[in-house]
């Protein structure tokens, strides 16, 4: 394996492990439990699940892998705080979205060659990327893995 292949594998293994951990946790929590706040006056589990799906949906755009799967989740789960939007999908719907999205992302990630991970993401200009080549697709996976782990830690509080 080349150094690039090793780094890409390490980061994608961590991403996949974090998805697996979050998925196992979500599967252990009932729909009713996900309606609860993680702590008094904090986000509900359903909001965190919708938020993760919305953030991961943005990755498709950032990584230039296609259009969002669930653009309708932007307003209630990224733009708005929890409990301010009255109409949101059910936990059952969000679980279906989560599972589908995880499968789609895995397939698209698996299709990228290691070198492609070091190319620029769509939120950086060619000029800025020339100055800061670390603003690449692989870096998006690093930051989103940390984000996922953070919110998985919050969801654990529902157990």
mmCIF file of C-alpha atoms in Angstrom:
data_model
loop_
_atom_site.group_PDB
_atom_site.id
_atom_site.type_symbol
_atom_site.label_atom_id
_atom_site.label_comp_id
_atom_site.label_asym_id
_atom_site.label_seq_id
_atom_site.Cartn_x
_atom_site.Cartn_y
_atom_site.Cartn_z
ATOM 1 C CA UNK A 1 0.000 0.000 0.000
ATOM 2 C CA UNK A 2 1.139 3.514 -0.737
ATOM 3 C CA UNK A 3 1.187 6.178 1.965
ATOM 4 C CA UNK A 4 -1.910 7.786 0.447
ATOM 5 C CA UNK A 5 -3.749 4.444 0.417
ATOM 6 C CA UNK A 6 -2.825 3.878 4.069
ATOM 7 C CA UNK A 7 -4.047 7.318 5.174
ATOM 8 C CA UNK A 8 -7.285 7.017 3.211
ATOM 9 C CA UNK A 9 -7.905 3.537 4.629
ATOM 10 C CA UNK A 10 -7.247 4.708 8.196
ATOM 11 C CA UNK A 11 -9.657 7.618 7.907
ATOM 12 C CA UNK A 12 -12.387 5.680 6.098
ATOM 13 C CA UNK A 13 -12.071 2.831 8.613
ATOM 14 C CA UNK A 14 -12.655 5.354 11.407
ATOM 15 C CA UNK A 15 -15.642 6.835 9.532
ATOM 16 C CA UNK A 16 -17.130 3.376 8.952
ATOM 17 C CA UNK A 17 -16.502 2.425 12.578
ATOM 18 C CA UNK A 18 -18.215 5.594 13.776
ATOM 19 C CA UNK A 19 -21.205 4.929 11.507
ATOM 20 C CA UNK A 20 -21.388 1.358 12.834
ATOM 21 C CA UNK A 21 -21.250 2.572 16.455
ATOM 22 C CA UNK A 22 -23.955 5.172 15.896
ATOM 23 C CA UNK A 23 -26.093 2.676 14.001
ATOM 24 C CA UNK A 24 -25.840 0.120 16.817
ATOM 25 C CA UNK A 25 -26.799 2.786 19.343
ATOM 26 C CA UNK A 26 -29.760 3.958 17.252
ATOM 27 C CA UNK A 27 -30.938 0.357 16.909
ATOM 28 C CA UNK A 28 -30.826 -0.023 20.695
ATOM 29 C CA UNK A 29 -33.028 3.036 21.268
ATOM 30 C CA UNK A 30 -36.799 2.869 20.821
ATOM 31 C CA UNK A 31 -38.725 5.431 18.805
ATOM 32 C CA UNK A 32 -40.180 6.692 22.080
ATOM 33 C CA UNK A 33 -36.727 7.077 23.623
ATOM 34 C CA UNK A 34 -35.566 9.154 20.649
ATOM 35 C CA UNK A 35 -38.404 11.595 21.386
ATOM 36 C CA UNK A 36 -36.766 12.462 24.721
ATOM 37 C CA UNK A 37 -34.295 15.287 25.359
ATOM 38 C CA UNK A 38 -30.716 14.169 25.960
ATOM 39 C CA UNK A 39 -30.745 16.405 29.041
ATOM 40 C CA UNK A 40 -33.259 18.944 30.387
ATOM 41 C CA UNK A 41 -33.806 21.752 27.856
ATOM 42 C CA UNK A 42 -31.422 20.171 25.331
ATOM 43 C CA UNK A 43 -31.945 18.558 21.916
ATOM 44 C CA UNK A 44 -34.123 15.499 21.497
ATOM 45 C CA UNK A 45 -32.772 12.290 20.028
ATOM 46 C CA UNK A 46 -35.010 12.655 16.970
ATOM 47 C CA UNK A 47 -33.501 16.076 16.298
ATOM 48 C CA UNK A 48 -29.947 14.729 16.549
ATOM 49 C CA UNK A 49 -30.788 11.890 14.142
ATOM 50 C CA UNK A 50 -32.306 14.327 11.636
ATOM 51 C CA UNK A 51 -29.348 16.666 12.107
ATOM 52 C CA UNK A 52 -26.841 13.900 11.336
ATOM 53 C CA UNK A 53 -28.744 12.920 8.198
ATOM 54 C CA UNK A 54 -28.880 16.559 7.038
ATOM 55 C CA UNK A 55 -25.150 17.082 7.673
ATOM 56 C CA UNK A 56 -24.238 13.849 5.900
ATOM 57 C CA UNK A 57 -26.487 14.878 3.011
ATOM 58 C CA UNK A 58 -24.368 18.008 2.604
ATOM 59 C CA UNK A 59 -21.336 15.750 2.210
ATOM 60 C CA UNK A 60 -22.660 14.578 -1.150
ATOM 61 C CA UNK A 61 -22.441 18.176 -2.391
ATOM 62 C CA UNK A 62 -19.129 18.970 -0.659
ATOM 63 C CA UNK A 63 -17.485 15.839 -2.040
ATOM 64 C CA UNK A 64 -18.994 16.379 -5.505
ATOM 65 C CA UNK A 65 -20.714 12.992 -5.350
ATOM 66 C CA UNK A 66 -24.204 14.051 -6.384
ATOM 67 C CA UNK A 67 -27.261 15.832 -5.098
ATOM 68 C CA UNK A 68 -28.686 15.646 -1.604
ATOM 69 C CA UNK A 69 -30.949 12.687 -0.896
ATOM 70 C CA UNK A 70 -33.093 14.538 1.660
ATOM 71 C CA UNK A 71 -32.999 18.297 0.999
ATOM 72 C CA UNK A 72 -36.232 18.681 2.973
ATOM 73 C CA UNK A 73 -34.225 18.070 6.166
ATOM 74 C CA UNK A 74 -32.138 21.248 5.807
ATOM 75 C CA UNK A 75 -34.705 23.630 7.279
ATOM 76 C CA UNK A 76 -35.803 21.622 10.349
ATOM 77 C CA UNK A 77 -32.446 20.077 11.266
ATOM 78 C CA UNK A 78 -29.708 22.500 10.169
ATOM 79 C CA UNK A 79 -31.251 25.939 9.906
ATOM 80 C CA UNK A 80 -33.610 25.673 12.892
ATOM 81 C CA UNK A 81 -33.083 24.717 16.534
ATOM 82 C CA UNK A 82 -34.921 21.729 17.972
ATOM 83 C CA UNK A 83 -38.589 22.206 18.851
ATOM 84 C CA UNK A 84 -39.010 25.304 16.650
ATOM 85 C CA UNK A 85 -40.319 23.490 13.548
ATOM 86 C CA UNK A 86 -43.668 21.803 14.097
ATOM 87 C CA UNK A 87 -43.639 19.412 11.138
ATOM 88 C CA UNK A 88 -40.695 17.005 11.059
ATOM 89 C CA UNK A 89 -40.437 13.429 9.800
ATOM 90 C CA UNK A 90 -41.203 10.619 12.218
ATOM 91 C CA UNK A 91 -38.460 8.597 13.880
ATOM 92 C CA UNK A 92 -39.471 5.677 11.650
ATOM 93 C CA UNK A 93 -38.971 7.802 8.520
ATOM 94 C CA UNK A 94 -35.655 9.149 9.792
ATOM 95 C CA UNK A 95 -34.405 5.622 10.513
ATOM 96 C CA UNK A 96 -35.179 4.669 6.898
ATOM 97 C CA UNK A 97 -33.409 7.813 5.648
ATOM 98 C CA UNK A 98 -30.395 7.067 7.895
ATOM 99 C CA UNK A 99 -30.022 3.485 6.666
ATOM 100 C CA UNK A 100 -30.386 4.448 3.014
ATOM 101 C CA UNK A 101 -27.979 7.346 3.341
ATOM 102 C CA UNK A 102 -25.337 5.201 5.041
ATOM 103 C CA UNK A 103 -25.539 2.694 2.173
ATOM 104 C CA UNK A 104 -25.338 5.397 -0.509
ATOM 105 C CA UNK A 105 -22.376 7.135 1.140
ATOM 106 C CA UNK A 106 -20.509 3.848 1.602
ATOM 107 C CA UNK A 107 -20.941 2.959 -2.063
ATOM 108 C CA UNK A 108 -19.848 6.404 -3.241
ATOM 109 C CA UNK A 109 -16.866 6.447 -0.867
ATOM 110 C CA UNK A 110 -15.817 2.967 -2.008
ATOM 111 C CA UNK A 111 -15.930 4.123 -5.635
ATOM 112 C CA UNK A 112 -13.394 6.940 -5.074
ATOM 113 C CA UNK A 113 -9.740 6.196 -5.766
ATOM 114 C CA UNK A 114 -7.294 7.094 -2.964
ATOM 115 C CA UNK A 115 -5.841 10.009 -4.955
ATOM 116 C CA UNK A 116 -9.310 11.487 -5.478
ATOM 117 C CA UNK A 117 -9.661 11.958 -1.720
ATOM 118 C CA UNK A 118 -6.839 14.515 -1.875
ATOM 119 C CA UNK A 119 -8.610 16.701 -4.432
ATOM 120 C CA UNK A 120 -10.464 19.866 -3.468
ATOM 121 C CA UNK A 121 -13.969 19.798 -2.087
ATOM 122 C CA UNK A 122 -16.634 22.055 -3.566
ATOM 123 C CA UNK A 123 -16.583 24.697 -0.808
ATOM 124 C CA UNK A 124 -13.029 25.788 -1.621
ATOM 125 C CA UNK A 125 -11.935 27.747 -4.679
ATOM 126 C CA UNK A 126 -9.127 26.526 -6.918
ATOM 127 C CA UNK A 127 -7.037 29.517 -5.807
ATOM 128 C CA UNK A 128 -7.520 28.805 -2.106
ATOM 129 C CA UNK A 129 -6.919 25.095 -2.631
ATOM 130 C CA UNK A 130 -3.591 25.854 -4.312
ATOM 131 C CA UNK A 131 -2.564 27.681 -1.105
ATOM 132 C CA UNK A 132 -4.193 25.195 1.273
ATOM 133 C CA UNK A 133 -4.213 21.692 -0.239
ATOM 134 C CA UNK A 134 -5.327 20.294 3.110
ATOM 135 C CA UNK A 135 -8.804 21.611 2.240
ATOM 136 C CA UNK A 136 -9.521 18.365 0.455
ATOM 137 C CA UNK A 137 -12.225 15.708 0.410
ATOM 138 C CA UNK A 138 -10.447 13.525 2.960
ATOM 139 C CA UNK A 139 -10.454 16.416 5.424
ATOM 140 C CA UNK A 140 -14.258 16.572 5.105
ATOM 141 C CA UNK A 141 -14.408 12.938 6.251
ATOM 142 C CA UNK A 142 -12.178 13.758 9.227
ATOM 143 C CA UNK A 143 -14.339 16.643 10.377
ATOM 144 C CA UNK A 144 -17.609 14.788 9.801
ATOM 145 C CA UNK A 145 -16.316 11.743 11.692
ATOM 146 C CA UNK A 146 -15.596 13.956 14.691
ATOM 147 C CA UNK A 147 -19.043 15.541 14.358
ATOM 148 C CA UNK A 148 -20.672 12.101 14.206
ATOM 149 C CA UNK A 149 -18.774 10.893 17.276
ATOM 150 C CA UNK A 150 -19.777 14.015 19.205
ATOM 151 C CA UNK A 151 -23.481 13.529 18.540
ATOM 152 C CA UNK A 152 -23.259 9.770 19.121
ATOM 153 C CA UNK A 153 -21.906 10.648 22.555
ATOM 154 C CA UNK A 154 -24.928 12.853 23.132
ATOM 155 C CA UNK A 155 -27.307 10.090 22.025
ATOM 156 C CA UNK A 156 -25.714 7.716 24.552
ATOM 157 C CA UNK A 157 -27.229 9.927 27.249
ATOM 158 C CA UNK A 158 -30.647 8.562 26.236
ATOM 159 C CA UNK A 159 -29.753 5.044 27.414
#
